[in-house]
Amino acid sequence: MTHQSNFRGTADLVGTVTDTSIMALESPKAPSDSSQKEIKPSVSDLPQETLDFAAKVFNLARNGEDELLGAYVDAGLPPNLTNDKGNTLLMLAAYSGHAPTVRLLHSKGADANSLNDRGQSPLAGAIFKNHEEVIRVLVELGADPRIGTPSAIETAKVFRKLEWLDMLGATEEEKNAPTPGVFGLGPG
């Protein structure tokens, strides 16, 4: 499905991405007093307009629609925005096989090592989905193959992608370690 956009530049974004919609998408932090906990709004606290916008943005990442997604981030959308399952825009782009989108989001500050709520990394997700170009880009950008549950190295072993172990920098000990059992993979 191709997204048709009437996007004409930053002026369009001002009408679309308001300060309130961006603030509603960010997770507010409590004062630095350690006795205070992070304040997280629930979905029911967000206006429907904000929820619709968030769904649109996550779909842009899934579909590799770089021009509009990049413009939204340039206009103030947090590059590490997460959905209700903790998946960042970069995770969704990686899992969907969009290497240019992964590179774009990383260039705008997205964390290639951000784990979702299930402890999964973008690199392990790309290995699970067999997206070789995304794997190469994430490794080039410094994604850590040892973080997450399962790690990218463990994921490569489970799916017998042994040729990728060298690219991931796996040690001989990691290559020879027992292969973990089957587990749920992919952004929940």
mmCIF file of C-alpha atoms in Angstrom:
data_model
loop_
_atom_site.group_PDB
_atom_site.id
_atom_site.type_symbol
_atom_site.label_atom_id
_atom_site.label_comp_id
_atom_site.label_asym_id
_atom_site.label_seq_id
_atom_site.Cartn_x
_atom_site.Cartn_y
_atom_site.Cartn_z
ATOM 1 C CA MET A 1 0.000 0.000 0.000
ATOM 2 C CA THR A 2 1.463 3.362 -1.003
ATOM 3 C CA HIS A 3 0.864 6.350 1.202
ATOM 4 C CA GLN A 4 -0.270 9.349 -0.761
ATOM 5 C CA SER A 5 0.736 12.597 0.849
ATOM 6 C CA ASN A 6 -0.099 16.178 0.114
ATOM 7 C CA PHE A 7 2.893 17.191 2.216
ATOM 8 C CA ARG A 8 4.253 20.525 1.022
ATOM 9 C CA GLY A 9 6.917 21.180 3.646
ATOM 10 C CA THR A 10 7.224 22.450 7.174
ATOM 11 C CA ALA A 11 4.182 24.712 6.869
ATOM 12 C CA ASP A 12 1.987 21.623 6.541
ATOM 13 C CA LEU A 13 3.567 20.119 9.625
ATOM 14 C CA VAL A 14 2.683 23.114 11.739
ATOM 15 C CA GLY A 15 -0.959 22.408 11.051
ATOM 16 C CA THR A 16 -0.524 18.682 11.624
ATOM 17 C CA VAL A 17 1.995 18.325 14.426
ATOM 18 C CA THR A 18 0.980 20.642 17.207
ATOM 19 C CA ASP A 19 2.958 21.171 20.386
ATOM 20 C CA THR A 20 0.153 19.493 22.310
ATOM 21 C CA SER A 21 0.131 16.388 20.131
ATOM 22 C CA ILE A 22 3.902 15.990 20.453
ATOM 23 C CA MET A 23 3.806 16.634 24.193
ATOM 24 C CA ALA A 24 1.030 14.068 24.535
ATOM 25 C CA LEU A 25 3.204 11.512 22.744
ATOM 26 C CA GLU A 26 6.171 12.113 25.039
ATOM 27 C CA SER A 27 6.318 10.517 28.457
ATOM 28 C CA PRO A 28 6.562 13.318 31.030
ATOM 29 C CA LYS A 29 9.207 12.969 33.703
ATOM 30 C CA ALA A 30 8.801 13.779 37.350
ATOM 31 C CA PRO A 31 11.164 16.254 39.008
ATOM 32 C CA SER A 32 14.683 14.979 39.636
ATOM 33 C CA ASP A 33 13.753 14.236 43.260
ATOM 34 C CA SER A 34 14.407 10.487 43.508
ATOM 35 C CA SER A 35 11.347 10.009 45.727
ATOM 36 C CA GLN A 36 9.181 10.838 42.709
ATOM 37 C CA LYS A 37 8.478 8.190 40.068
ATOM 38 C CA GLU A 38 8.190 8.711 36.342
ATOM 39 C CA ILE A 39 4.709 9.836 35.369
ATOM 40 C CA LYS A 40 3.266 7.814 32.479
ATOM 41 C CA PRO A 41 -0.057 8.843 31.021
ATOM 42 C CA SER A 42 -2.409 6.062 30.067
ATOM 43 C CA VAL A 43 -3.861 5.811 26.591
ATOM 44 C CA SER A 44 -7.176 7.047 27.961
ATOM 45 C CA ASP A 45 -5.441 10.346 28.850
ATOM 46 C CA LEU A 46 -4.631 11.069 25.208
ATOM 47 C CA PRO A 47 -6.968 12.807 22.776
ATOM 48 C CA GLN A 48 -8.184 10.660 19.862
ATOM 49 C CA GLU A 49 -6.452 13.057 17.454
ATOM 50 C CA THR A 50 -3.119 12.251 19.117
ATOM 51 C CA LEU A 51 -3.763 8.496 19.008
ATOM 52 C CA ASP A 52 -4.646 8.711 15.310
ATOM 53 C CA PHE A 53 -1.489 10.713 14.616
ATOM 54 C CA ALA A 54 0.665 8.208 16.530
ATOM 55 C CA ALA A 55 -0.822 5.303 14.555
ATOM 56 C CA LYS A 56 -0.043 7.170 11.328
ATOM 57 C CA VAL A 57 3.558 7.779 12.384
ATOM 58 C CA PHE A 58 4.149 4.145 13.365
ATOM 59 C CA ASN A 59 2.750 3.073 9.989
ATOM 60 C CA LEU A 60 5.141 5.463 8.238
ATOM 61 C CA ALA A 61 8.031 3.624 9.930
ATOM 62 C CA ARG A 62 6.567 0.198 9.070
ATOM 63 C CA ASN A 63 6.109 1.246 5.438
ATOM 64 C CA GLY A 64 9.500 2.945 5.019
ATOM 65 C CA GLU A 65 8.024 6.330 4.155
ATOM 66 C CA ASP A 66 11.165 8.316 4.843
ATOM 67 C CA GLU A 67 10.285 11.761 3.514
ATOM 68 C CA LEU A 68 7.243 12.338 5.688
ATOM 69 C CA LEU A 69 8.630 10.481 8.723
ATOM 70 C CA GLY A 70 11.851 12.502 8.555
ATOM 71 C CA ALA A 71 9.879 15.738 8.284
ATOM 72 C CA TYR A 72 7.861 14.855 11.388
ATOM 73 C CA VAL A 73 11.030 14.130 13.365
ATOM 74 C CA ASP A 74 12.566 17.387 12.110
ATOM 75 C CA ALA A 75 9.414 19.192 13.284
ATOM 76 C CA GLY A 76 9.838 17.829 16.819
ATOM 77 C CA LEU A 77 8.515 14.268 16.896
ATOM 78 C CA PRO A 78 10.705 12.294 19.333
ATOM 79 C CA PRO A 79 12.952 9.949 17.298
ATOM 80 C CA ASN A 80 12.672 7.311 20.050
ATOM 81 C CA LEU A 81 8.877 7.428 20.211
ATOM 82 C CA THR A 82 7.492 4.054 21.313
ATOM 83 C CA ASN A 83 4.152 2.389 20.812
ATOM 84 C CA ASP A 84 2.115 0.600 23.475
ATOM 85 C CA LYS A 85 4.463 -2.411 23.247
ATOM 86 C CA GLY A 86 7.663 -0.417 23.606
ATOM 87 C CA ASN A 87 8.600 -0.668 19.933
ATOM 88 C CA THR A 88 10.427 2.381 18.648
ATOM 89 C CA LEU A 89 10.026 3.745 15.155
ATOM 90 C CA LEU A 90 13.471 2.287 14.377
ATOM 91 C CA MET A 91 12.424 -1.158 15.668
ATOM 92 C CA LEU A 92 9.330 -1.145 13.447
ATOM 93 C CA ALA A 93 11.359 -0.036 10.417
ATOM 94 C CA ALA A 94 13.997 -2.725 11.081
ATOM 95 C CA TYR A 95 11.421 -5.462 11.593
ATOM 96 C CA SER A 96 9.681 -4.413 8.376
ATOM 97 C CA GLY A 97 12.907 -4.499 6.341
ATOM 98 C CA HIS A 98 13.452 -0.786 5.658
ATOM 99 C CA ALA A 99 17.210 -0.199 5.911
ATOM 100 C CA PRO A 100 17.052 3.410 4.594
ATOM 101 C CA THR A 101 14.426 4.249 7.236
ATOM 102 C CA VAL A 102 16.594 2.694 9.960
ATOM 103 C CA ARG A 103 19.540 4.809 8.775
ATOM 104 C CA LEU A 104 17.387 7.962 8.591
ATOM 105 C CA LEU A 105 15.938 7.530 12.082
ATOM 106 C CA HIS A 106 19.366 6.800 13.551
ATOM 107 C CA SER A 107 20.767 9.947 11.901
ATOM 108 C CA LYS A 108 18.033 11.909 13.682
ATOM 109 C CA GLY A 109 18.838 10.481 17.117
ATOM 110 C CA ALA A 110 16.974 7.155 17.286
ATOM 111 C CA ASP A 111 18.665 4.542 19.479
ATOM 112 C CA ALA A 112 19.629 1.384 17.561
ATOM 113 C CA ASN A 113 19.897 -0.475 20.884
ATOM 114 C CA SER A 114 16.508 0.365 22.356
ATOM 115 C CA LEU A 115 14.740 -2.750 23.640
ATOM 116 C CA ASN A 116 10.983 -3.172 23.452
ATOM 117 C CA ASP A 117 8.801 -4.292 26.372
ATOM 118 C CA ARG A 118 9.650 -7.929 25.589
ATOM 119 C CA GLY A 119 13.391 -7.211 25.797
ATOM 120 C CA GLN A 120 13.926 -7.522 22.042
ATOM 121 C CA SER A 121 16.358 -5.441 20.012
ATOM 122 C CA PRO A 122 15.976 -4.107 16.465
ATOM 123 C CA LEU A 123 18.979 -6.223 15.411
ATOM 124 C CA ALA A 124 17.476 -9.474 16.722
ATOM 125 C CA GLY A 125 14.181 -8.573 15.016
ATOM 126 C CA ALA A 126 15.933 -8.003 11.682
ATOM 127 C CA ILE A 127 17.676 -11.377 12.009
ATOM 128 C CA PHE A 128 14.376 -13.071 12.851
ATOM 129 C CA LYS A 129 12.794 -11.562 9.731
ATOM 130 C CA ASN A 130 15.876 -12.338 7.591
ATOM 131 C CA HIS A 131 16.416 -8.698 6.523
ATOM 132 C CA GLU A 132 20.109 -8.850 5.624
ATOM 133 C CA GLU A 133 20.419 -5.222 4.480
ATOM 134 C CA VAL A 134 18.887 -3.997 7.754
ATOM 135 C CA ILE A 135 21.245 -6.248 9.726
ATOM 136 C CA ARG A 136 24.260 -4.786 7.914
ATOM 137 C CA VAL A 137 23.055 -1.219 8.503
ATOM 138 C CA LEU A 138 22.392 -1.838 12.209
ATOM 139 C CA VAL A 139 25.831 -3.419 12.690
ATOM 140 C CA GLU A 140 27.407 -0.471 10.850
ATOM 141 C CA LEU A 141 25.510 1.935 13.137
ATOM 142 C CA GLY A 142 26.859 0.178 16.235
ATOM 143 C CA ALA A 143 23.899 -1.960 17.287
ATOM 144 C CA ASP A 144 24.981 -4.287 20.097
ATOM 145 C CA PRO A 145 24.494 -7.954 19.108
ATOM 146 C CA ARG A 146 24.672 -9.085 22.750
ATOM 147 C CA ILE A 147 21.772 -7.148 24.243
ATOM 148 C CA GLY A 148 18.181 -8.264 24.462
ATOM 149 C CA THR A 149 16.324 -11.463 25.095
ATOM 150 C CA PRO A 150 17.192 -13.219 22.936
ATOM 151 C CA SER A 151 20.306 -11.423 21.753
ATOM 152 C CA ALA A 152 20.988 -11.032 18.044
ATOM 153 C CA ILE A 153 23.731 -13.662 18.321
ATOM 154 C CA GLU A 154 21.321 -16.116 19.967
ATOM 155 C CA THR A 155 18.685 -15.354 17.337
ATOM 156 C CA ALA A 156 21.151 -16.035 14.510
ATOM 157 C CA LYS A 157 22.004 -19.384 16.102
ATOM 158 C CA VAL A 158 18.362 -20.384 16.628
ATOM 159 C CA PHE A 159 17.544 -19.705 12.973
ATOM 160 C CA ARG A 160 20.800 -21.265 11.782
ATOM 161 C CA LYS A 161 22.093 -18.052 10.243
ATOM 162 C CA LEU A 162 25.607 -19.052 11.225
ATOM 163 C CA GLU A 163 27.150 -17.002 8.403
ATOM 164 C CA TRP A 164 26.010 -13.868 10.240
ATOM 165 C CA LEU A 165 27.830 -14.708 13.467
ATOM 166 C CA ASP A 166 31.126 -13.303 12.158
ATOM 167 C CA MET A 167 29.406 -10.122 10.974
ATOM 168 C CA LEU A 168 27.895 -9.800 14.476
ATOM 169 C CA GLY A 169 31.341 -10.193 16.038
ATOM 170 C CA ALA A 170 30.484 -13.415 17.877
ATOM 171 C CA THR A 171 33.375 -14.955 19.789
ATOM 172 C CA GLU A 172 34.305 -18.627 19.436
ATOM 173 C CA GLU A 173 32.779 -19.181 22.872
ATOM 174 C CA GLU A 174 29.484 -17.605 21.735
ATOM 175 C CA LYS A 175 29.518 -19.603 18.497
ATOM 176 C CA ASN A 176 30.008 -22.859 20.405
ATOM 177 C CA ALA A 177 27.593 -22.148 23.276
ATOM 178 C CA PRO A 178 24.394 -24.222 23.364
ATOM 179 C CA THR A 179 21.662 -22.799 21.163
ATOM 180 C CA PRO A 180 18.764 -21.389 23.181
ATOM 181 C CA GLY A 181 15.293 -22.901 22.854
ATOM 182 C CA VAL A 182 12.448 -21.510 20.803
ATOM 183 C CA PHE A 183 10.948 -18.240 22.035
ATOM 184 C CA GLY A 184 8.579 -15.546 20.837
ATOM 185 C CA LEU A 185 10.254 -13.068 18.524
ATOM 186 C CA GLY A 186 9.128 -9.951 16.766
ATOM 187 C CA PRO A 187 7.690 -6.746 18.062
ATOM 188 C CA GLY A 188 4.726 -7.919 20.108
#
